[in-house]
Amino acid sequence: MKLAGLAFAAPAAAAQILEQAAAEAMEFTRQAEATSLGSGTLDHLDLAVTEFNHAYSLRPPKLVFDAVMDYRRKVDGLLKAKRTHRQERELLAFAGWLSELLAWLAHDLGDARTGLAFATDAFVHGQQAGHGQLCAWAMDAAASINLYEQRPGRARDAALKGLAEAPAGHPLTVRLHAQAARAAAADGDAEGFAAAFHAAEDAHRLLPPRSPRRFGMDVLPLADYALTSYPATSCIWLGQADQARQHAERALATYEAAPEASRSPSREAIARIDLALAHAQLGDPDDAVALGHQALDSARVVDSVRHRAGDLTTFLTRRYPRQAAVEGLRERLAAVDAAARPALASVPSPGK
């Protein structure tokens, strides 16, 4: 209102009004830049999230979960402190990335409820940060967790929700189409599987020459893995044993050929189980049992590996009930499950 009367004010009064406005503008600027964050806080968080992502496939999941959870709580505290709008967006994104990783770690530890809660938290923080790619990664995690919980409809919904947020031409679009294909197969929908898998293949062909990186890691292998391992699992569920065997062999070859830094012991183990199930369906229990033992020899026998190994032993026990080798594999899996229970019992739920 003062400035509205500026045109009618005397020169001296006008100068005083403008001087006061300039002082207020400086205060506005100071408030916009005011923050309680240290100068290196965001750089430190970027480094920490990068290290956590590198550790994901290499360290015990419970150990990584505890460390990531500690940082997630710290970021929550920083979001409640005084910070600039730009810093707030970056902190929201870091909170989302930490929750996305916690979703996978909780899934690895066998706690689907906690995993889905963190996947939702990652999606919401990604939305608040205006970070579509983060939202898409969160839904990739939600799709996998729902599949292992035998909720294919929710898995498909999560994959489609992620596709709506994923950047065009990103390898993540391949994974999400492949997730939708896997969900259709889990639901017994062979036509839906074929359509979604063709969409994944089309998206893969349209990827640009240079692959994007996520916290220093090339994400193209994640798309390549989805085009081999997901159809192997899907064909098992659809009863297409010969196609499953071919896909599983390609998946295993792809994993074994990956650079050491990109190797994923748990994915390799699941590929072996898919191949074992294909052999079992094709009438070769001996190779199936041998591959099952190889999968349990993995350095990272997480819940998804134990879950799929349970599918294998259940099928073998039903199809070949009198074979001692089958019973031996079933007993070994039971021992592995028993050893994993203490870690599962100590996974905190979100908010605790």
PDB file of N, CA, C and O in Angstrom, residues 190 193 197 227-251 274-275 277-279 281-282:
ATOM      1  N   ALA A 190      -1.216 -65.449 -20.229  1.00  0.00           N
ATOM      2  CA  ALA A 190      -0.146 -65.625 -21.216  1.00  0.00           C
ATOM      3  C   ALA A 190      -0.156 -64.499 -22.247  1.00  0.00           C
ATOM      4  O   ALA A 190       0.901 -64.018 -22.665  1.00  0.00           O
ATOM      5  N   PHE A 193       1.188 -61.360 -20.666  1.00  0.00           N
ATOM      6  CA  PHE A 193       2.638 -61.477 -20.543  1.00  0.00           C
ATOM      7  C   PHE A 193       3.312 -61.152 -21.871  1.00  0.00           C
ATOM      8  O   PHE A 193       4.263 -60.361 -21.923  1.00  0.00           O
ATOM      9  N   PHE A 197       5.790 -58.027 -22.431  1.00  0.00           N
ATOM     10  CA  PHE A 197       7.196 -58.345 -22.696  1.00  0.00           C
ATOM     11  C   PHE A 197       7.641 -57.781 -24.039  1.00  0.00           C
ATOM     12  O   PHE A 197       8.775 -57.298 -24.164  1.00  0.00           O
ATOM     13  N   LEU A 227      15.208 -58.480 -19.111  1.00  0.00           N
ATOM     14  CA  LEU A 227      14.818 -59.121 -20.369  1.00  0.00           C
ATOM     15  C   LEU A 227      15.192 -60.598 -20.415  1.00  0.00           C
ATOM     16  O   LEU A 227      14.771 -61.303 -21.328  1.00  0.00           O
ATOM     17  N   THR A 228      15.989 -61.048 -19.450  1.00  0.00           N
ATOM     18  CA  THR A 228      16.364 -62.475 -19.430  1.00  0.00           C
ATOM     19  C   THR A 228      15.772 -63.189 -18.211  1.00  0.00           C
ATOM     20  O   THR A 228      15.117 -64.221 -18.357  1.00  0.00           O
ATOM     21  N   SER A 229      15.960 -62.630 -17.031  1.00  0.00           N
ATOM     22  CA  SER A 229      15.507 -63.338 -15.829  1.00  0.00           C
ATOM     23  C   SER A 229      13.994 -63.270 -15.646  1.00  0.00           C
ATOM     24  O   SER A 229      13.363 -64.253 -15.235  1.00  0.00           O
ATOM     25  N   TYR A 230      13.386 -62.128 -15.937  1.00  0.00           N
ATOM     26  CA  TYR A 230      11.939 -62.022 -15.737  1.00  0.00           C
ATOM     27  C   TYR A 230      11.155 -62.974 -16.640  1.00  0.00           C
ATOM     28  O   TYR A 230      10.209 -63.628 -16.169  1.00  0.00           O
ATOM     29  N   PRO A 231      11.497 -63.079 -17.938  1.00  0.00           N
ATOM     30  CA  PRO A 231      10.755 -64.056 -18.750  1.00  0.00           C
ATOM     31  C   PRO A 231      11.032 -65.503 -18.349  1.00  0.00           C
ATOM     32  O   PRO A 231      10.169 -66.363 -18.530  1.00  0.00           O
ATOM     33  N   ALA A 232      12.207 -65.771 -17.788  1.00  0.00           N
ATOM     34  CA  ALA A 232      12.476 -67.133 -17.304  1.00  0.00           C
ATOM     35  C   ALA A 232      11.494 -67.487 -16.193  1.00  0.00           C
ATOM     36  O   ALA A 232      10.843 -68.538 -16.224  1.00  0.00           O
ATOM     37  N   THR A 233      11.377 -66.609 -15.214  1.00  0.00           N
ATOM     38  CA  THR A 233      10.423 -66.831 -14.126  1.00  0.00           C
ATOM     39  C   THR A 233       8.999 -66.906 -14.662  1.00  0.00           C
ATOM     40  O   THR A 233       8.206 -67.763 -14.246  1.00  0.00           O
ATOM     41  N   SER A 234       8.673 -66.007 -15.585  1.00  0.00           N
ATOM     42  CA  SER A 234       7.315 -65.957 -16.129  1.00  0.00           C
ATOM     43  C   SER A 234       6.950 -67.244 -16.843  1.00  0.00           C
ATOM     44  O   SER A 234       5.829 -67.767 -16.685  1.00  0.00           O
ATOM     45  N   CYS A 235       7.870 -67.770 -17.625  1.00  0.00           N
ATOM     46  CA  CYS A 235       7.585 -69.015 -18.355  1.00  0.00           C
ATOM     47  C   CYS A 235       7.435 -70.195 -17.405  1.00  0.00           C
ATOM     48  O   CYS A 235       6.654 -71.121 -17.676  1.00  0.00           O
ATOM     49  N   ILE A 236       8.157 -70.169 -16.285  1.00  0.00           N
ATOM     50  CA  ILE A 236       7.956 -71.198 -15.256  1.00  0.00           C
ATOM     51  C   ILE A 236       6.513 -71.145 -14.771  1.00  0.00           C
ATOM     52  O   ILE A 236       5.812 -72.160 -14.685  1.00  0.00           O
ATOM     53  N   TRP A 237       6.052 -69.937 -14.440  1.00  0.00           N
ATOM     54  CA  TRP A 237       4.688 -69.783 -13.920  1.00  0.00           C
ATOM     55  C   TRP A 237       3.638 -70.149 -14.965  1.00  0.00           C
ATOM     56  O   TRP A 237       2.547 -70.598 -14.608  1.00  0.00           O
ATOM     57  N   LEU A 238       3.956 -69.948 -16.237  1.00  0.00           N
ATOM     58  CA  LEU A 238       3.001 -70.259 -17.298  1.00  0.00           C
ATOM     59  C   LEU A 238       3.096 -71.711 -17.759  1.00  0.00           C
ATOM     60  O   LEU A 238       2.355 -72.118 -18.660  1.00  0.00           O
ATOM     61  N   GLY A 239       4.023 -72.473 -17.165  1.00  0.00           N
ATOM     62  CA  GLY A 239       4.174 -73.871 -17.537  1.00  0.00           C
ATOM     63  C   GLY A 239       4.869 -74.092 -18.870  1.00  0.00           C
ATOM     64  O   GLY A 239       4.741 -75.154 -19.478  1.00  0.00           O
ATOM     65  N   GLN A 240       5.635 -73.096 -19.316  1.00  0.00           N
ATOM     66  CA  GLN A 240       6.352 -73.190 -20.596  1.00  0.00           C
ATOM     67  C   GLN A 240       7.807 -73.558 -20.292  1.00  0.00           C
ATOM     68  O   GLN A 240       8.710 -72.727 -20.342  1.00  0.00           O
ATOM     69  N   ALA A 241       8.023 -74.823 -19.971  1.00  0.00           N
ATOM     70  CA  ALA A 241       9.308 -75.258 -19.417  1.00  0.00           C
ATOM     71  C   ALA A 241      10.468 -75.064 -20.379  1.00  0.00           C
ATOM     72  O   ALA A 241      11.554 -74.639 -19.972  1.00  0.00           O
ATOM     73  N   ASP A 242      10.292 -75.404 -21.648  1.00  0.00           N
ATOM     74  CA  ASP A 242      11.410 -75.301 -22.581  1.00  0.00           C
ATOM     75  C   ASP A 242      11.828 -73.850 -22.793  1.00  0.00           C
ATOM     76  O   ASP A 242      13.019 -73.525 -22.811  1.00  0.00           O
ATOM     77  N   GLN A 243      10.830 -72.948 -22.940  1.00  0.00           N
ATOM     78  CA  GLN A 243      11.158 -71.519 -23.068  1.00  0.00           C
ATOM     79  C   GLN A 243      11.813 -70.996 -21.784  1.00  0.00           C
ATOM     80  O   GLN A 243      12.742 -70.184 -21.839  1.00  0.00           O
ATOM     81  N   ALA A 244      11.325 -71.481 -20.643  1.00  0.00           N
ATOM     82  CA  ALA A 244      11.920 -71.070 -19.364  1.00  0.00           C
ATOM     83  C   ALA A 244      13.385 -71.483 -19.286  1.00  0.00           C
ATOM     84  O   ALA A 244      14.238 -70.719 -18.834  1.00  0.00           O
ATOM     85  N   ARG A 245      13.672 -72.709 -19.723  1.00  0.00           N
ATOM     86  CA  ARG A 245      15.058 -73.178 -19.702  1.00  0.00           C
ATOM     87  C   ARG A 245      15.947 -72.286 -20.553  1.00  0.00           C
ATOM     88  O   ARG A 245      17.047 -71.897 -20.135  1.00  0.00           O
ATOM     89  N   GLN A 246      15.490 -71.928 -21.749  1.00  0.00           N
ATOM     90  CA  GLN A 246      16.296 -71.085 -22.637  1.00  0.00           C
ATOM     91  C   GLN A 246      16.540 -69.711 -22.027  1.00  0.00           C
ATOM     92  O   GLN A 246      17.662 -69.192 -22.043  1.00  0.00           O
ATOM     93  N   HIS A 247      15.480 -69.103 -21.487  1.00  0.00           N
ATOM     94  CA  HIS A 247      15.633 -67.778 -20.864  1.00  0.00           C
ATOM     95  C   HIS A 247      16.549 -67.852 -19.648  1.00  0.00           C
ATOM     96  O   HIS A 247      17.396 -66.972 -19.440  1.00  0.00           O
ATOM     97  N   ALA A 248      16.392 -68.892 -18.835  1.00  0.00           N
ATOM     98  CA  ALA A 248      17.209 -69.017 -17.620  1.00  0.00           C
ATOM     99  C   ALA A 248      18.676 -69.222 -17.965  1.00  0.00           C
ATOM    100  O   ALA A 248      19.567 -68.677 -17.292  1.00  0.00           O
ATOM    101  N   GLU A 249      18.959 -69.987 -18.988  1.00  0.00           N
ATOM    102  CA  GLU A 249      20.353 -70.178 -19.412  1.00  0.00           C
ATOM    103  C   GLU A 249      20.962 -68.861 -19.876  1.00  0.00           C
ATOM    104  O   GLU A 249      22.121 -68.560 -19.564  1.00  0.00           O
ATOM    105  N   ARG A 250      20.180 -68.076 -20.623  1.00  0.00           N
ATOM    106  CA  ARG A 250      20.689 -66.758 -21.072  1.00  0.00           C
ATOM    107  C   ARG A 250      20.880 -65.832 -19.873  1.00  0.00           C
ATOM    108  O   ARG A 250      21.856 -65.074 -19.809  1.00  0.00           O
ATOM    109  N   ALA A 251      19.937 -65.878 -18.933  1.00  0.00           N
ATOM    110  CA  ALA A 251      20.057 -65.016 -17.750  1.00  0.00           C
ATOM    111  C   ALA A 251      21.314 -65.356 -16.959  1.00  0.00           C
ATOM    112  O   ALA A 251      22.074 -64.470 -16.557  1.00  0.00           O
ATOM    113  N   ASP A 274      15.417 -70.805 -11.384  1.00  0.00           N
ATOM    114  CA  ASP A 274      14.553 -70.862 -12.567  1.00  0.00           C
ATOM    115  C   ASP A 274      14.977 -72.002 -13.486  1.00  0.00           C
ATOM    116  O   ASP A 274      14.133 -72.749 -14.000  1.00  0.00           O
ATOM    117  N   LEU A 275      16.291 -72.129 -13.685  1.00  0.00           N
ATOM    118  CA  LEU A 275      16.794 -73.210 -14.533  1.00  0.00           C
ATOM    119  C   LEU A 275      16.497 -74.572 -13.900  1.00  0.00           C
ATOM    120  O   LEU A 275      16.127 -75.530 -14.603  1.00  0.00           O
ATOM    121  N   LEU A 277      13.957 -75.291 -11.921  1.00  0.00           N
ATOM    122  CA  LEU A 277      12.527 -75.549 -12.084  1.00  0.00           C
ATOM    123  C   LEU A 277      12.206 -75.994 -13.509  1.00  0.00           C
ATOM    124  O   LEU A 277      11.363 -76.882 -13.719  1.00  0.00           O
ATOM    125  N   ALA A 278      12.888 -75.390 -14.479  1.00  0.00           N
ATOM    126  CA  ALA A 278      12.678 -75.810 -15.865  1.00  0.00           C
ATOM    127  C   ALA A 278      13.101 -77.265 -16.046  1.00  0.00           C
ATOM    128  O   ALA A 278      12.376 -78.062 -16.670  1.00  0.00           O
ATOM    129  N   HIS A 279      14.247 -77.634 -15.499  1.00  0.00           N
ATOM    130  CA  HIS A 279      14.703 -79.032 -15.582  1.00  0.00           C
ATOM    131  C   HIS A 279      13.724 -79.970 -14.875  1.00  0.00           C
ATOM    132  O   HIS A 279      13.444 -81.070 -15.374  1.00  0.00           O
ATOM    133  N   GLN A 281      10.515 -79.504 -14.432  1.00  0.00           N
ATOM    134  CA  GLN A 281       9.304 -79.624 -15.248  1.00  0.00           C
ATOM    135  C   GLN A 281       9.543 -80.493 -16.482  1.00  0.00           C
ATOM    136  O   GLN A 281       8.621 -81.138 -16.972  1.00  0.00           O
ATOM    137  N   LEU A 282      10.782 -80.500 -16.957  1.00  0.00           N
ATOM    138  CA  LEU A 282      11.117 -81.298 -18.138  1.00  0.00           C
ATOM    139  C   LEU A 282      11.490 -82.738 -17.787  1.00  0.00           C
ATOM    140  O   LEU A 282      11.885 -83.513 -18.661  1.00  0.00           O
TER     141      LEU A 282
END
